[in-house]
Short mmCIF file of C-alpha atoms in Angstrom, two decimals:
data_model
loop_
_atom_site.label_atom_id
_atom_site.label_comp_id
_atom_site.label_asym_id
_atom_site.label_seq_id
_atom_site.Cartn_x
_atom_site.Cartn_y
_atom_site.Cartn_z
CA UNK C 1 -1.69 13.34 3.36
CA UNK C 2 -2.27 13.28 7.09
CA UNK C 3 -5.97 12.49 6.68
CA UNK C 4 -5.20 9.23 4.89
CA UNK C 5 -2.16 8.31 6.97
CA UNK C 6 -3.90 5.57 8.91
CA UNK C 7 -2.97 2.07 7.74
CA UNK C 8 -4.80 -0.94 9.14
CA UNK C 9 -1.64 -3.02 8.70
CA UNK C 10 1.24 -1.50 10.66
CA UNK C 11 4.20 -0.50 8.48
CA UNK C 12 6.38 -2.09 7.34
CA UNK C 13 3.94 -4.49 5.69
CA UNK C 14 4.42 -8.25 6.20
CA UNK C 15 5.95 -10.11 3.26
CA UNK C 16 2.55 -11.60 2.34
CA UNK C 17 1.74 -8.18 0.85
CA UNK C 18 4.55 -8.34 -1.73
CA UNK C 19 2.14 -9.59 -4.40
CA UNK C 20 0.06 -6.43 -3.94
CA UNK C 21 2.92 -3.93 -3.80
CA UNK C 22 2.59 -1.02 -6.17
CA UNK C 23 5.01 -0.57 -9.02
CA UNK C 24 7.01 2.41 -10.21
CA UNK C 25 8.21 2.56 -13.80
CA UNK C 26 9.50 5.13 -16.24
CA UNK C 27 6.41 6.36 -18.17
CA UNK C 28 7.80 5.44 -21.63
CA UNK C 29 8.37 1.86 -20.43
CA UNK C 30 4.72 1.20 -19.44
CA UNK C 31 2.37 0.55 -22.33
CA UNK C 32 -0.68 -0.18 -20.23
CA UNK C 33 -1.49 -0.64 -16.57
CA UNK C 34 -4.51 -2.39 -15.16
CA UNK C 35 -5.52 -1.66 -11.60
CA UNK C 36 -5.13 -4.87 -9.55
CA UNK C 37 -3.72 -6.69 -12.57
CA UNK C 38 -0.40 -6.94 -14.34
CA UNK C 39 1.51 -4.06 -15.78
CA UNK C 40 2.22 -4.35 -19.50
CA UNK C 41 5.75 -3.11 -20.10
CA UNK C 42 7.78 -2.80 -23.29
CA UNK C 43 9.74 -5.98 -22.42
CA UNK C 44 6.66 -8.06 -21.73
CA UNK C 45 4.86 -6.88 -24.87
CA UNK C 46 7.67 -7.92 -27.26
CA UNK C 47 6.81 -10.62 -29.77
CA UNK C 48 9.22 -13.51 -30.20
CA UNK C 49 10.04 -12.34 -33.72
CA UNK C 50 11.03 -8.89 -32.39
CA UNK C 51 13.77 -10.22 -30.10
CA UNK C 52 17.29 -9.72 -31.32
CA UNK C 53 19.43 -12.65 -32.39
CA UNK C 54 21.47 -12.60 -29.17
CA UNK C 55 18.54 -11.69 -26.93
CA UNK C 56 17.10 -14.39 -24.67
CA UNK C 57 13.38 -15.16 -25.17
CA UNK C 58 11.58 -15.84 -21.90
CA UNK C 59 7.98 -16.94 -22.32
CA UNK C 60 7.02 -16.68 -18.65
CA UNK C 61 7.55 -13.09 -17.56
CA UNK C 62 6.85 -13.72 -13.89
CA UNK C 63 8.97 -16.83 -13.45
CA UNK C 64 12.39 -17.30 -11.86
CA UNK C 65 14.31 -16.81 -15.15
CA UNK C 66 12.63 -13.44 -15.72
CA UNK C 67 13.29 -12.39 -12.14
CA UNK C 68 17.04 -13.02 -12.63
CA UNK C 69 17.08 -10.66 -15.63
CA UNK C 70 14.65 -8.01 -14.31
CA UNK C 71 14.48 -8.43 -10.52
CA UNK C 72 11.80 -6.73 -8.48
CA UNK C 73 13.03 -4.34 -5.82
CA UNK C 74 10.88 -3.62 -2.78
CA UNK C 75 11.28 -0.31 -1.00
CA UNK C 76 11.52 0.22 2.73
CA UNK C 77 8.21 1.89 3.65
CA UNK C 78 9.73 3.56 6.66
CA UNK C 79 12.75 5.07 4.88
CA UNK C 80 12.23 5.30 1.11
CA UNK C 81 8.58 5.92 0.29
CA UNK C 82 4.99 5.19 1.20
CA UNK C 83 1.75 4.45 -0.56
CA UNK C 84 -1.34 5.92 1.04
CA UNK C 85 -4.66 4.41 0.10
CA UNK C 86 -7.32 7.05 -0.26
CA UNK C 87 -10.95 6.13 -0.15
CA UNK C 88 -14.20 7.76 0.66
CA UNK C 89 -16.40 6.62 3.51
CA UNK C 90 -20.03 7.12 2.62
CA UNK C 91 -22.56 8.30 5.23
CA UNK C 92 -24.42 4.98 5.28
CA UNK C 93 -21.13 3.18 6.05
CA UNK C 94 -20.82 5.07 9.32
CA UNK C 95 -24.31 4.34 10.68
CA UNK C 96 -23.03 1.73 13.14
CA UNK C 97 -19.67 3.24 14.09
CA UNK C 98 -20.63 3.38 17.76
CA UNK C 99 -21.07 -0.42 17.69
CA UNK C 100 -18.46 -1.48 15.10
CA UNK C 101 -15.61 0.61 16.47
CA UNK C 102 -15.35 -1.13 19.82
CA UNK C 103 -12.84 -3.55 21.25
CA UNK C 104 -13.50 -7.19 20.33
CA UNK C 105 -16.45 -6.44 18.00
CA UNK C 106 -15.96 -9.02 15.22
CA UNK C 107 -19.10 -8.99 13.04
CA UNK C 108 -17.64 -6.30 10.78
CA UNK C 109 -14.65 -3.98 10.67
CA UNK C 110 -14.75 -0.39 11.80
CA UNK C 111 -14.82 1.85 8.68
CA UNK C 112 -13.17 4.79 10.46
CA UNK C 113 -9.49 4.92 11.41
CA UNK C 114 -8.52 5.47 15.03
CA UNK C 115 -4.73 5.87 15.15
CA UNK C 116 -2.86 3.55 17.51
CA UNK C 117 0.22 4.88 19.27
CA UNK C 118 3.57 3.38 18.23
CA UNK C 119 3.62 1.52 21.55
CA UNK C 120 0.62 -0.62 20.52
CA UNK C 121 1.85 -4.02 19.35
CA UNK C 122 0.59 -5.21 15.97
CA UNK C 123 -0.49 -8.84 15.52
CA UNK C 124 -0.95 -9.66 11.82
CA UNK C 125 -2.99 -12.78 12.57
CA UNK C 126 -5.52 -10.81 14.63
CA UNK C 127 -5.72 -7.43 12.89
CA UNK C 128 -9.35 -7.97 11.80
CA UNK C 129 -10.63 -8.79 15.31
CA UNK C 130 -10.78 -5.23 16.74
CA UNK C 131 -8.41 -6.12 19.58
CA UNK C 132 -6.03 -3.16 19.47
CA UNK C 133 -6.04 -0.48 22.15
CA UNK C 134 -3.76 2.17 23.58
CA UNK C 135 -2.31 2.37 27.11
CA UNK C 136 -5.59 3.79 28.42
CA UNK C 137 -7.60 0.91 26.95
CA UNK C 138 -9.10 3.09 24.18
CA UNK C 139 -9.92 1.34 20.90
CA UNK C 140 -7.58 1.90 17.96
CA UNK C 141 -7.29 0.15 14.60
CA UNK C 142 -4.59 1.73 12.43
CA UNK C 143 -1.06 3.11 12.48
CA UNK C 144 0.37 6.30 11.04
CA UNK C 145 3.50 6.05 8.90
CA UNK C 146 5.98 8.39 10.64
CA UNK C 147 7.62 9.29 7.30
CA UNK C 148 4.35 10.75 6.05
CA UNK C 149 3.93 12.92 9.15
CA UNK C 150 7.56 13.95 9.59
CA UNK C 151 8.80 14.22 5.98
CA UNK C 152 6.21 14.06 3.19
CA UNK C 153 3.37 16.16 4.68
CA UNK C 154 5.69 19.04 5.73
CA UNK C 155 7.35 19.03 2.27
CA UNK C 156 3.98 19.12 0.54
CA UNK C 157 2.79 21.93 2.81
CA UNK C 158 5.94 23.94 2.08
CA UNK C 159 5.54 23.46 -1.69
CA UNK C 160 1.88 24.50 -1.55
CA UNK C 161 2.68 27.50 0.64
CA UNK C 162 5.39 28.60 -1.80
CA UNK C 163 3.15 28.11 -4.82
CA UNK C 164 0.13 29.90 -3.42
CA UNK C 165 1.99 32.47 -1.28
CA UNK C 166 0.52 31.54 2.05
#
């Protein structure tokens, strides 16, 4: 968990990320899930003819009427849960790290995470410009979610230690 706890957008995420928030459902409720697309749930998959006589039919499942009946709840990333994106960085993607991972280098983004201290201010409008640095002036480009370090990683370590007798 700690390896991937380096988010290029400082938590909590700005509201513009709501459209990309991940969803949690009861397994029996989800019929199909497409990565980066809509989730097909039992309610959405119902045909008009299958709705009960007193049940309201809503054709647009992502409109305001649907949201009144089945509202979306967003969690607090700093108190309730976190999503860590895991990805591999291939050797050829790190060839120019010494150039790309520098302050104010804007031709491409640094593929490696350098954790910023909590004291480093985040500017959403400029997060792709490689402008972030710590108090010493050292380049940094991502922030650790404190819940991952202080709560989730220790719990996972404890569970693994108990399971494997370490």
